[in-house]
Each structure stands twice: as structure tokens, then as C-alpha cells.
Amino acid sequence: MSYLTDRARAAGRNPEQPEAAGGQSFDDVLAEAHVTRRTMLRGSVGASLAALFGGTALNACSSDDTLVHPNLDGGGPTLGPDASVRPGTDAGIDAGPSGPYAVQFKKIARSTADTVVVPEGYSVDVLFAAGDAVVPGATPFTGTFLTSGETEKIAGGNHDGMAFFELPGVDPNKGGLLAINHEAPDLKILIASASYDRNTPDLEQRKIVLSSVGVSVIEIELKADGKWGVKANSTYNKRYTGNTEYRVSGPAASTVGPKVVGTLNNCSSGRTPWGTYLTCEETSENYLIPADSTKNSGYGWVVEIDPRGELADLPVKRTALGRFDHENIVYLLGSDNSIAFYMGDDGTPGCIYKFIPSAKFDPNNRAANANLLDLGTLYAAKFNPDGTGQWVALVQGQNGLVTGAMDPGNETQGEQPDTKIDFNAQADVLVNTKAAARVAGATLMDRPEWITVGPDKTFYCTLTNNGGRKVVHKANPRVQNLHGHIVKWTEASGSPTATTFSWEVFLLAGDPSIAKENLAGNIDGDTFSSPDGLYVDPQGRLWVQTDMNLGASGDPFRNMVDVFGNNSMYYVDPVTKKSSRFLAGPKGCEITGITHTPDLKTFFINIQHPDQGAWPSNVQDNKLPPRSATVVVRRIDGKPVGA
């Protein structure tokens, strides 16, 4: 989640304020959290959204034969729209980060520059920016403001999660499809005043702003000049927006309704092994049009889209996967084609979820998987103090999910008064998933964002931060967790259908120069705050992207940028946990979204809300406003990225 979105959503909520909490030994916390000393070394918003989305002041989701799909996009990859890939056989890539894939790049220094910085020997190019043409015949934004009918056909704003998809008959290392999420509007290219009164928008403003969220699908290709570009007027190029109609399926469809107009807050994403794109709605309310928020339960779902446009009845909101602040979604596929999907609730706090479909994946018939995400069991994770965990079923009638259930509330703030809630049917559980997870005893985590799974079937999850936590938990070991941490787990026997797992705290973010024990962290190497984007590539290399706000660091004399530099992307060795900065973004941005070609020689990365400077106009030789964009990162010598 962009912290801009967090601020926008705060208008209708009671934000948690950090409080001092003493009396805890950091050594004790580390011991309890399974972290060894050896690894040691965020008010409300007004009616105008200008400062949020268009302004310049930004202050402040094993058995040896189990199949893992690691990873073209951090969402459980396949190497073709219908392919399944066994470990060690993906496109001829040898297992393990060795040989031509060994990490040897020269790490970069902290940066506060208004540009994207990459290692020596690398190139970076802007591929696709907010306002660029998408749909064939579209008029791009070139400085003249467009009508709602025109903005419906151009790139939305705040690029976030994305995935690369192969096309039949196309060399996937030279072309394919990119599906890109747009989390929020880039107002500076939408409205001349760069401001928007969300309480009194006229119909045209409403349509324009809602056109800037959702998803872009674009065909891309390696051009004759050796650079990647969008294939103009491709029949695959399409927008899915806040004005698009979406079918609703699954157990809660009868409550939500058969159709919903609009998607919103499309944060991160994932994919299925049958080649569809899963865009995650990171809000259950329409904060852009507050008057609409109480009308239905149409937001907060996972939306399935077919980038190739072949499957019937898509796009569709899949209610069986629960309604909460979805960040991203990844999957694990068993040798018998059983499958599970894993999700984080980017709430402060939120839970981690798992969905096991009732049917198995059919690798031989793409259409046979069309309704796979409609029937199954949704679980939430319970992290036990001893490093074990259970997946607790969120099924009406089980685990306290009954009529007259008592919701214990946000216990990270201490004991709360119970609130009565009725779970009369499974639809009630799915519409009120957050409350269901609390009632069932799932663990409230410090803002679970991206989840990723590696070739060794190890899962990692970024817990971006929770500056308001008062009560620690062994999986969330710090009060006022301003800088966040990462946890990892493995399923029992490496199975997607397992109901137990083993876990540990992998890393505590922060910087040792900050004197407070709960903010120093234990990062070995280049330090960072607020880990968000997270991805293990097919070679087992762990990439971490950050989304820290630009405010207080915990040091009274230095803000976040003073301590950590601009938001960046890091390689963190899964074994040694050594951190090396690989890429730094321009002023004010968040680094998010990562996908690549199968040969790992081209990485696509998103630069979101670079509103503190002039990027990307300062590298494109134009005078357009700063805006979000997708960039292409490659080695100049043509070898794999990261090596």
C-alpha cells in the first residue's frame, strides 16, 4: 500500500498513534522471536485529495515432488499461459543462484537524487508512464487535460503490482503482455487544478478519477533499437477501471450482488497457473466517492482478469477468497495438482490468509479452471509462540463463527471490549473476513503486505510497519514497529494442503544509528525501513522493495530519507541475510512491482508517486508533471539481472 492511500483511507478511521512502551529487553525479544544475536549489527484528510495524489508535500500485499511456481512476478509464475514448471526445469535455468545467476552486482550507495539509480554496468529506461496511451486509438496525456472518455483509454496512476504473461508464438524474452495495477489517481495529469473534492465531485470528475485506478494490460516488445516499448494498437491492450462492470462469483455473490461497477485501490497482485491475472483490491470502501461506500460490499476482493481475453465471464470478483485489504496473492502447486493461494491483509494490523480450492488445477485444459477460485476453504494463520503455526478454517459454524459471535477487536492495542457479530452463513464470514479471523483466533500481524515463495518452498512475508503496536507478539516482537520486519515459514511436508507450518522472524528492519532498541533492527549490510514489495526469483534470490513515508525515523534530528535515502530495492541473501542495495528511486517515490522475462535478462519495476521532484520528465526531455511509471532494468552486457 502506498502511504498516500493509507492517509486517504484514514479519513473514516481512528488512526493508531504510537505510544512509548518501555520495560522490554531487546535481547529477550530477539530470543522469543527466534532471531539470533549473530544476525544483529505513521490525522485525518480533508475533502481535497491534492496533497495525497497530486501535491508535492508527502509527509507522514515438504514433499520433494511438490511444485513451487517461482516466479515470474512474485505471484506464483508459470513460464507460459498454460504451462506448469517443475523445480529445476524452468526454461533451462539451473537451480540455485550460481553460475551466470550468482549475485555479483556492485551495490549502489544511498541516494537522494531525483532519478532511478542502478548499479554500474546496468541501464534503466522508462517504459510506460501514467497518461500513456493504452487502448488502440487512445489520445495520451501530453499536457492537455482529457475527457473521461479519453482517460478511460490511457494508463492509470500509481503503478503497483504487475505480472508478465507469455503470448503464443512470441519469444517470451522479446515480447509478451504486462498486466499492471493502478492503485490511485495521478491527479496532476487528470484535473487542471490537481485537486479533487471527493465529497462533491461532478459526474465528469468522478468518471475521470475512477478511470485512473484499476489495471492496464499492454503488449510489449523488444524493438529494433534494442529497447523495450509498448506495441501500439495491439488488440491485447486494454483498461479495466473504476468505471468497468465486474461480475461477482462465489459464496458471497448473493449478498454483494451479481455485478459491481468499479474496482479500486488495486495494490499488488498475482497470477494463476492457468494464465490469468489476479488484481487485489486493498480497500473495502470507496474513499474516492465516500457516498458510495455504504451502498454495498463491492470492494475488498480479488479480481480475476484474463490478459489474453480468451476465457468467458471475466473479469470477476472472487468472493471465496475473502474481503479485506488485499495486498498480493501467490500460490503453491502440488505434484498432484492440488493448489493453495496465500494472501496478506494490508491492515494495521491484519492477518495472513490461505485459500485451498475444493478442486485441483487442470494443467491440460485452461477453461476447466475457470471456476476453481469459487469453491474451497479460506484459512487464517495463527502463529504460536514456539515457532509452530496453524491454518484456522474460516467456515461458518466452526471456530466460533456462529450467530452471536464475539469479536475481540484489535488486541495489539491491549484488551478491547468484545463486539457482537453474527455469522449466519458463509457469506457473512467472507464479507466480514477481518472480524472472522479475529474471532477464530488468527494472529494480528504488523501490516502484512507481499508474500512470496521460493524454489525451496520457503514463504516470506513483509510486515511493513505498525507504529501503533502496544502489545508485542513473538511474531511481531516490537512495540511501535515503525520500520517493519519480515517473517518466513514452511508448510508441513511442503504441501499446499497442509494445515500446520513452522515459522521464524527472518529480519527486523531499521538502522543501528537510531538509538531506540525497537527501531535499530538487525540488518547486516544496507539498512532499510518499511519492507513492502517482496519477491524470490526462479534462482532463489530474494528482492525487497521499500515504501517508507517521508516523515519521522525515530531519530529526533533525522527524517526517513536522512537515515535511509530514497526508497529502494535490495537483494537480501536468504541464507546470510546480507542486504545489498540494487536500485534507488527518485524523490518521494515508492519502489513496487517486479516481474521479468523468463531468461532473467530484463526486469520490469514500478516507480510509484515520485511527487517530490520532476521524474520521469527530467529523463524524457518533456515538461509533464511527475508521475508514476514502469521502468526496464537490464545489464548492458546482456547477462542476467542481478549477476
XYZ file of C-alpha atoms in Angstrom:
643
model
C 0.000 0.000 0.000
C 1.169 3.460 -0.840
C 1.251 5.559 2.303
C -0.766 8.079 0.262
C -3.602 5.555 0.160
C -3.201 4.954 3.852
C -3.700 8.660 4.522
C -6.729 8.840 2.208
C -8.428 5.921 3.919
C -7.711 7.392 7.352
C -10.485 9.982 6.982
C -13.085 7.455 8.061
C -10.989 5.662 10.619
C -9.401 6.149 14.015
C -5.672 6.034 13.311
C -3.490 4.448 15.912
C -0.960 6.806 17.424
C 2.410 5.498 18.585
C 2.964 5.487 22.315
C 6.067 4.896 24.313
C 6.247 1.454 25.819
C 9.174 0.519 27.982
C 10.278 -2.384 30.091
C 11.309 -4.753 27.298
C 14.748 -6.170 26.825
C 15.681 -6.324 23.165
C 17.663 -9.470 23.817
C 14.532 -11.058 25.282
C 12.504 -10.002 22.279
C 15.050 -11.484 19.929
C 15.189 -14.724 21.829
C 11.415 -15.060 21.915
C 11.122 -14.258 18.231
C 13.641 -16.866 17.130
C 16.123 -14.195 15.967
C 19.724 -14.806 16.892
C 22.131 -12.100 18.040
C 24.509 -13.358 15.392
C 22.431 -11.511 12.839
C 22.481 -8.226 14.795
C 24.783 -5.383 13.641
C 2.770 6.889 10.573
C -4.726 12.588 11.283
C -7.276 12.666 9.002
C -7.505 14.036 5.479
C -9.717 16.858 4.320
C -12.054 16.943 1.368
C -9.305 17.829 -1.070
C -7.044 14.984 -2.184
C -4.476 17.257 -3.800
C -1.808 16.587 -1.224
C -2.459 12.887 -1.456
C -2.441 12.124 -5.146
C -1.339 15.288 -6.885
C 0.511 17.526 -4.463
C 4.162 17.893 -3.689
C 4.129 17.628 0.101
C 4.065 13.991 1.147
C 4.658 13.784 4.851
C 3.976 11.468 7.043
C 0.277 -7.188 -0.368
C 7.967 -30.531 2.223
C 7.478 -33.267 -0.135
C 10.225 -33.411 -2.745
C 7.760 -33.649 -5.601
C 5.708 -30.599 -4.599
C 5.656 -27.995 -7.331
C 6.550 -24.435 -6.491
C 5.968 -21.791 -9.114
C 8.918 -19.484 -8.512
C 8.481 -16.894 -10.051
C 7.898 -14.574 -12.968
C 6.157 -11.921 -10.940
C 6.071 -12.701 -7.255
C 2.603 -14.138 -7.773
C 3.345 -17.768 -8.473
C 4.659 -17.880 -12.026
C 4.346 -20.124 -14.958
C 6.573 -19.877 -17.981
C 3.619 -19.911 -20.350
C -0.053 -19.112 -20.074
C -0.928 -22.768 -19.557
C 2.396 -24.238 -18.509
C 3.410 -25.868 -15.289
C 7.057 -25.785 -14.289
C 8.828 -28.299 -12.116
C 11.721 -27.211 -9.925
C 14.979 -27.071 -11.839
C 13.317 -27.229 -15.236
C 12.149 -23.660 -15.792
C 13.378 -22.612 -19.252
C 16.731 -24.294 -18.807
C 17.689 -22.278 -15.742
C 19.831 -24.277 -13.369
C 18.575 -24.499 -9.825
C 20.283 -22.257 -7.281
C 21.783 -18.742 -7.564
C 25.027 -19.927 -9.085
C 26.924 -19.715 -12.360
C 25.605 -16.914 -14.553
C 22.975 -16.076 -11.910
C 25.292 -15.646 -8.935
C 24.734 -12.268 -7.304
C 27.772 -10.168 -8.080
C 26.455 -6.680 -8.887
C 28.267 -3.720 -7.368
C 25.836 -2.383 -4.817
C 24.872 1.278 -5.004
C 25.119 3.926 -2.323
C 22.218 5.575 -0.582
C 20.602 8.098 -2.965
C 18.540 11.253 -2.571
C 18.733 12.125 -6.276
C 15.671 12.715 -8.455
C 16.356 9.788 -10.726
C 16.444 5.997 -10.768
C 19.918 4.780 -9.800
C 21.129 1.302 -10.818
C 24.483 -0.474 -10.457
C 27.474 0.112 -12.659
C 27.035 -1.798 -15.931
C 23.233 -1.525 -15.908
C 20.750 0.546 -17.907
C 17.322 1.843 -16.910
C 14.624 3.094 -19.309
C 11.094 4.399 -18.818
C 8.656 2.026 -20.499
C 5.141 3.074 -19.525
C 4.051 6.135 -17.554
C 0.742 7.377 -16.180
C -1.167 9.028 -19.035
C 0.412 6.991 -21.818
C -1.912 5.540 -24.469
C -3.218 2.028 -23.860
C -6.344 1.189 -25.870
C -5.908 1.334 -29.669
C -6.654 4.854 -30.876
C -6.236 6.419 -27.431
C -5.035 10.013 -27.030
C -2.201 10.143 -24.491
C -1.777 12.928 -21.971
C 0.712 15.420 -23.390
C -0.184 18.430 -21.261
C -3.769 18.973 -22.445
C -6.320 17.600 -19.994
C -8.591 14.902 -21.340
C -12.270 13.993 -21.052
C -13.448 11.000 -19.050
C -13.988 9.061 -22.260
C -10.350 9.700 -23.135
C -8.847 8.998 -19.711
C -10.631 5.638 -19.749
C -8.207 4.593 -22.509
C -4.874 5.737 -21.064
C -2.577 4.468 -18.341
C -3.876 4.932 -14.825
C -1.852 6.255 -11.932
C 0.297 4.930 -9.127
C 1.630 1.816 -10.858
C 1.911 -1.038 -8.379
C 1.869 -4.834 -8.675
C 2.271 -6.377 -12.121
C 2.900 -9.621 -13.965
C 4.446 -10.669 -17.271
C 2.488 -13.105 -19.464
C 3.731 -15.002 -22.488
C 1.910 -14.978 -25.804
C 1.560 -17.973 -28.142
C 4.058 -17.786 -30.976
C 6.084 -14.969 -29.399
C 9.595 -15.374 -27.996
C 8.912 -14.510 -24.333
C 12.333 -12.951 -23.965
C 11.458 -10.486 -26.732
C 7.759 -9.839 -26.171
C 4.631 -10.562 -24.158
C 1.963 -8.919 -22.045
C 2.293 -6.806 -18.930
C -0.675 -6.528 -16.593
C -0.116 -3.519 -14.318
C -2.103 -2.380 -11.290
C -3.021 1.285 -10.749
C -3.503 1.870 -7.045
C -4.620 5.520 -7.048
C -5.018 8.545 -9.363
C -2.143 10.721 -10.510
C -4.258 13.897 -10.244
C -1.732 16.208 -11.884
C -2.412 14.615 -15.265
C -6.174 14.343 -14.750
C -7.502 17.663 -13.415
C -6.119 21.134 -14.155
C -6.283 22.201 -10.506
C -4.640 18.932 -9.426
C -7.255 18.824 -6.676
C -10.446 16.871 -6.194
C -13.239 17.354 -3.671
C -14.277 13.802 -3.034
C -17.460 14.857 -1.219
C -18.900 16.974 -4.054
C -17.490 15.697 -7.365
C -19.463 16.380 -10.523
C -20.166 13.379 -12.736
C -17.293 14.118 -15.132
C -14.735 14.486 -12.338
C -15.997 11.294 -10.782
C -15.542 9.356 -14.021
C -12.101 10.841 -14.647
C -10.750 9.987 -11.203
C -12.183 6.461 -11.272
C -10.671 5.889 -14.723
C -7.216 6.268 -13.207
C -7.434 3.195 -10.975
C -7.649 -0.477 -11.922
C -5.445 -2.348 -14.379
C -3.682 -1.774 -17.696
C -2.886 -4.695 -19.975
C -0.292 -3.815 -22.608
C 1.630 -5.786 -25.181
C 5.326 -5.025 -25.040
C 8.165 -5.923 -27.395
C 11.894 -5.579 -27.821
C 12.205 -3.025 -30.610
C 14.742 -2.763 -33.414
C 16.733 -0.155 -31.448
C 17.320 -2.707 -28.696
C 14.939 -1.086 -26.237
C 11.616 -2.324 -24.904
C 8.439 -0.473 -25.870
C 4.668 -0.746 -25.856
C 3.244 -2.276 -29.016
C 0.864 0.474 -30.076
C -2.648 -0.528 -31.155
C -2.226 -4.143 -30.087
C -5.596 -5.833 -29.741
C -4.451 -7.061 -26.326
C -4.088 -3.506 -24.993
C -6.965 -2.887 -22.586
C -8.026 -0.981 -19.459
C -10.052 -2.229 -16.503
C -11.057 0.766 -14.377
C -13.183 2.100 -11.544
C -15.944 2.545 -14.133
C -15.817 -1.003 -15.514
C -18.511 -3.560 -14.674
C -17.324 -6.714 -12.905
C -19.185 -9.968 -12.390
C -19.341 -11.300 -8.822
C -18.973 -15.008 -8.060
C -18.621 -17.334 -5.113
C -20.471 -17.839 -1.819
C -20.969 -14.100 -1.084
C -22.333 -13.171 -4.530
C -25.894 -13.351 -3.215
C -25.009 -10.698 -0.632
C -22.818 -8.458 -2.787
C -24.978 -8.765 -5.908
C -24.334 -10.321 -9.315
C -22.380 -7.307 -10.625
C -20.316 -4.439 -9.247
C -19.322 -1.280 -11.100
C -15.751 -0.426 -10.281
C -12.545 -1.689 -8.789
C -10.328 0.408 -6.556
C -7.031 0.526 -4.764
C -5.500 -2.129 -6.965
C -2.356 -2.583 -4.999
C -0.332 -5.667 -5.617
C -1.399 -8.751 -7.499
C -0.635 -12.298 -8.516
C -1.381 -14.838 -11.174
C -2.767 -18.316 -11.622
C -1.090 -21.318 -13.253
C -3.778 -21.165 -15.961
C -2.505 -17.746 -17.023
C -4.972 -15.284 -15.505
C -4.135 -12.129 -13.562
C -5.326 -11.582 -10.003
C -5.583 -7.912 -9.065
C -6.041 -7.233 -5.369
C -8.380 -4.546 -4.018
C -6.710 -3.056 -0.988
C -9.772 -1.315 0.345
C -13.309 -2.338 1.274
C -14.576 1.247 0.923
C -14.751 3.745 -1.930
C -12.780 6.573 -0.359
C -12.744 8.436 -3.697
C -16.556 8.579 -3.656
C -17.438 8.220 0.058
C -21.188 8.401 -0.629
C -20.881 5.063 -2.424
C -19.079 3.246 0.375
C -22.157 2.306 2.332
C -24.163 1.032 -0.630
C -22.754 -2.463 -0.872
C -19.832 -4.709 -0.180
C -18.401 -4.383 -3.671
C -14.805 -3.588 -2.739
C -12.108 -5.536 -0.935
C -11.965 -8.594 -3.198
C -9.552 -10.370 -5.514
C -10.483 -9.745 -9.156
C -9.574 -12.285 -11.831
C -8.745 -10.994 -15.323
C -7.667 -12.869 -18.452
C -4.958 -10.747 -20.131
C -5.404 -12.740 -23.334
C -9.161 -12.169 -23.342
C -10.000 -15.792 -24.058
C -11.898 -17.033 -21.002
C -15.617 -16.280 -20.683
C -17.212 -14.458 -17.708
C -14.117 -12.452 -16.805
C -13.347 -10.073 -15.178
C -14.878 -11.358 -11.968
C -14.632 -10.638 -8.247
C -13.928 -13.907 -6.408
C -15.668 -13.714 -3.037
C -14.482 -17.123 -1.816
C -11.053 -15.541 -1.196
C -12.458 -13.175 1.431
C -12.994 -9.420 1.756
C -10.219 -7.395 3.349
C -7.412 -5.036 2.363
C -5.835 -7.424 -0.119
C -2.162 -6.796 -0.890
C -0.908 -9.586 -3.139
C -1.550 -13.262 -3.791
C 0.780 -16.169 -4.547
C 0.262 -19.878 -4.971
C 1.873 -23.216 -4.243
C 1.089 -26.172 -6.520
C 1.481 -29.802 -5.511
C 2.684 -32.674 -7.656
C -0.899 -33.989 -7.654
C -2.093 -30.542 -8.863
C -3.602 -29.614 -5.529
C -3.132 -25.882 -5.058
C -3.283 -23.170 -2.401
C -3.313 -19.369 -2.670
C -1.734 -17.151 0.014
C -2.752 -13.563 0.796
C -1.937 -10.741 3.211
C -4.336 -8.185 4.692
C -2.541 -4.856 4.490
C -4.268 -3.598 7.602
C -2.666 -2.108 10.678
C -2.847 -4.755 11.949
C -4.015 -7.533 9.618
C -3.902 -11.291 9.202
C -2.348 -13.706 6.715
C -4.719 -15.952 4.750
C -4.708 -19.097 2.676
C -7.348 -20.452 0.261
C -7.438 -24.100 -0.776
C -9.784 -24.765 -3.711
C -12.008 -27.840 -3.475
C -10.940 -28.991 -6.945
C -7.470 -29.496 -8.352
C -5.775 -27.499 -11.068
C -6.141 -28.951 -14.568
C -2.886 -28.265 -16.451
C -4.289 -29.655 -19.711
C -7.469 -27.609 -20.023
C -7.261 -23.896 -19.312
C -11.037 -23.385 -19.404
C -11.560 -26.175 -16.866
C -10.020 -23.912 -14.199
C -12.417 -21.029 -14.857
C -14.325 -21.502 -11.579
C -11.562 -23.001 -9.456
C -11.483 -19.952 -7.183
C -15.198 -20.108 -6.344
C -15.286 -23.195 -4.139
C -12.885 -24.062 -1.351
C -11.838 -23.268 2.201
C -10.426 -19.976 3.441
C -7.994 -20.113 6.370
C -6.196 -17.553 8.542
C -2.782 -18.047 10.115
C -2.218 -18.485 13.828
C 1.439 -18.033 14.830
C 2.244 -19.896 18.034
C 4.974 -18.728 20.452
C 7.054 -21.883 19.910
C 7.600 -21.330 16.168
C 4.741 -23.550 15.047
C 1.521 -22.382 13.430
C -1.937 -23.474 12.338
C -4.187 -22.520 9.460
C -7.559 -21.876 11.152
C -10.588 -22.552 8.946
C -12.883 -19.552 8.408
C -16.021 -21.605 7.925
C -19.421 -20.670 9.306
C -20.213 -22.896 12.256
C -16.552 -23.627 13.013
C -14.021 -21.904 15.277
C -16.605 -19.625 16.900
C -18.023 -18.309 13.628
C -21.656 -18.528 14.664
C -24.625 -16.287 15.347
C -23.803 -14.042 18.304
C -20.031 -14.411 17.976
C -17.842 -12.032 19.973
C -15.135 -10.106 18.100
C -12.187 -9.369 20.434
C -11.090 -6.374 18.316
C -7.591 -5.008 17.819
C -5.703 -6.662 20.638
C -2.382 -5.149 19.513
C -3.661 -2.113 21.456
C -4.340 -4.130 24.578
C -7.537 -5.778 25.691
C -10.563 -4.366 23.856
C -14.292 -4.648 24.590
C -15.866 -7.507 22.671
C -18.283 -6.651 19.880
C -21.128 -8.933 18.881
C -21.224 -10.056 15.273
C -23.484 -12.596 13.579
C -22.105 -15.178 11.215
C -25.363 -16.724 9.997
C -23.981 -18.001 6.698
C -20.668 -18.376 4.896
C -21.406 -15.117 3.056
C -21.219 -13.320 6.427
C -17.788 -14.808 7.063
C -16.497 -13.732 3.659
C -17.938 -10.204 3.715
C -16.576 -9.711 7.250
C -13.344 -11.655 6.889
C -11.279 -9.434 9.179
C -13.662 -9.932 12.090
C -13.977 -13.642 11.305
C -10.211 -14.078 11.533
C -10.092 -12.327 14.915
C -12.958 -14.418 16.273
C -11.289 -17.619 15.062
C -8.066 -16.740 16.892
C -5.776 -15.795 13.990
C -2.707 -13.681 14.756
C -2.873 -9.935 14.112
C 0.331 -9.091 12.255
C 2.082 -5.769 11.661
C 0.527 -4.904 8.298
C 1.133 -7.985 6.105
C 1.952 -6.895 2.581
C 3.688 -9.016 -0.042
C 4.044 -12.782 0.253
C 6.435 -14.739 -1.941
C 7.527 -18.373 -2.133
C 10.895 -19.619 -3.324
C 12.133 -22.699 -5.165
C 12.816 -24.333 -1.797
C 9.142 -23.834 -0.812
C 10.016 -21.249 1.836
C 7.464 -18.453 2.191
C 8.385 -14.894 3.110
C 6.035 -12.047 4.098
C 6.783 -8.368 4.596
C 5.221 -6.830 7.690
C 5.707 -3.248 6.607
C 5.202 -1.449 9.922
C 2.836 -0.778 12.816
C 3.903 2.338 14.680
C 0.878 1.989 16.947
C 1.534 -1.506 18.322
C 1.424 -1.589 22.118
C 1.319 -5.327 22.821
C 4.048 -7.479 21.351
C 3.671 -10.973 19.967
C 6.515 -13.317 19.258
C 5.871 -12.994 15.508
C 5.570 -9.212 15.955
C 8.228 -8.581 18.572
C 8.485 -4.778 18.702
C 6.241 -2.087 20.146
C 5.906 0.964 17.887
C 7.201 -1.072 14.976
C 7.954 1.931 12.822
C 10.311 0.163 10.422
C 8.706 -3.262 9.984
C 10.093 -6.773 9.615
C 9.933 -9.946 7.512
C 8.754 -13.384 8.633
C 9.215 -16.681 6.870
C 7.523 -20.068 7.129
C 7.377 -23.510 5.587
C 4.282 -25.646 5.214
C 4.205 -29.088 6.830
C 5.745 -31.508 4.315
C 5.904 -28.612 1.855
C 2.283 -29.322 0.950
C -0.203 -26.710 -0.303
C -2.969 -28.513 1.606
C -1.119 -28.504 4.937
C -2.926 -27.046 7.925
C 0.215 -26.510 10.019
C 3.511 -24.696 9.426
C 6.788 -23.675 11.050
C 7.845 -20.024 11.215
C 10.530 -17.608 12.341
C 11.317 -13.913 12.179
C 13.686 -13.505 9.236
C 14.734 -9.877 9.604
C 13.998 -6.750 11.646
C 14.198 -3.538 9.609
C 15.675 -0.328 10.947
C 19.093 1.213 11.381
C 21.583 0.803 14.246
C 22.293 4.538 14.226
C 18.830 5.068 15.717
C 19.329 4.763 19.442
C 15.958 3.234 20.342
C 16.126 -0.534 20.641
C 12.796 -1.091 18.895
C 13.972 0.888 15.845
C 17.570 -0.251 15.374
C 16.773 -3.519 13.574
C 19.246 -6.275 12.849
C 20.047 -5.796 9.151
C 23.507 -6.861 8.079
C 24.581 -4.524 5.290
C 22.491 -1.810 3.651
C 19.692 -0.892 6.024
C 16.110 -0.067 5.085
C 12.717 0.768 6.550
C 9.198 -0.441 5.716
C 9.790 -3.500 3.514
C 6.837 -3.846 1.143
C 7.421 -5.440 -2.269
C 8.950 -8.895 -1.892
C 9.959 -11.477 -4.452
C 12.021 -14.650 -4.713
C 13.023 -15.167 -8.339
C 13.497 -18.570 -10.041
C 17.113 -18.638 -8.864
C 16.138 -18.285 -5.208
C 17.295 -14.668 -4.999
C 15.282 -12.563 -2.551
C 14.429 -8.994 -3.606
C 12.981 -6.447 -1.152
C 11.346 -3.137 -2.132
C 10.565 -0.368 0.339
C 7.662 2.017 0.982
C 8.688 4.191 3.894
C 6.941 7.521 4.367
C 8.996 10.684 4.352
C 8.448 11.608 7.977
C 9.893 10.683 11.339
C 12.539 7.972 11.528
C 12.616 7.670 15.309
C 15.713 9.840 15.438
C 14.681 13.355 16.577
C 17.204 15.006 14.294
C 16.774 12.976 11.099
C 13.819 12.007 8.919
C 13.478 8.758 6.973
C 15.361 9.987 3.912
C 18.187 11.307 6.074
C 18.674 7.824 7.503
C 17.858 5.515 4.592
C 17.936 7.643 1.432
C 15.122 7.387 -1.112
C 13.001 4.242 -1.219
C 14.994 1.478 -2.834
C 15.191 -2.177 -3.886
C 17.574 -4.576 -2.168
C 18.929 -8.062 -2.628
C 18.870 -9.933 0.680
C 20.701 -13.237 0.788
C 18.191 -15.833 2.068
C 20.930 -17.645 3.992
C 23.313 -14.999 5.308
C 20.636 -12.233 5.318
C 23.224 -9.800 3.963
C 21.481 -6.782 2.385
C 22.789 -5.036 -0.756
C 21.085 -2.021 -2.336
C 20.418 -2.717 -6.036
C 18.225 0.205 -7.157
C 17.196 3.553 -5.699
C 14.169 5.558 -6.805
C 13.654 9.266 -7.435
C 12.444 11.744 -4.838
C 9.238 10.949 -3.000
C 8.605 7.605 -4.662
C 7.826 4.077 -3.539
C 9.527 1.150 -5.260
C 6.998 -1.563 -6.052
C 6.114 -4.228 -8.573
C 8.626 -6.609 -10.041
C 8.426 -9.056 -12.924
C 10.792 -10.207 -15.647
C 11.331 -12.159 -18.834
C 11.986 -15.910 -18.415
C 15.715 -15.525 -19.078
C 16.012 -13.017 -16.188
C 17.784 -10.569 -18.505
C 15.018 -7.951 -18.365
C 13.412 -6.767 -15.117
C 10.313 -4.550 -15.034
C 9.946 -2.412 -11.883
C 7.386 0.231 -10.911
C 8.165 3.694 -9.588
C 5.109 4.990 -7.727
C 4.199 8.615 -6.812
C 7.589 10.304 -7.468
C 5.977 13.605 -6.454
C 8.894 15.346 -4.773
C 10.718 16.170 -7.998
C 10.374 16.120 -11.775
C 10.926 12.464 -12.674
C 10.378 10.979 -15.246
C 10.112 14.220 -17.243
C 13.689 15.073 -16.313
C 14.902 11.992 -18.209
C 12.314 12.130 -21.018
C 13.046 15.726 -22.062
C 9.498 16.987 -21.551
C 7.737 19.286 -19.096
C 4.954 16.991 -17.946
C 4.233 16.657 -14.219
C 5.950 13.966 -12.159
C 4.051 10.701 -12.493
C 4.276 7.010 -11.802
C 5.935 4.767 -14.361
C 7.234 1.290 -15.180
C 10.947 1.079 -15.897
C 13.071 -1.555 -17.626
C 16.316 -2.594 -15.950
C 18.945 -4.609 -17.845
C 22.627 -5.332 -17.847
C 24.460 -3.550 -20.635
C 26.357 -6.741 -21.494
C 23.141 -8.758 -21.869
C 23.718 -11.066 -18.926
C 21.041 -11.850 -16.307
C 19.976 -9.053 -13.994
C 21.472 -9.285 -10.527
C 24.561 -11.164 -11.591
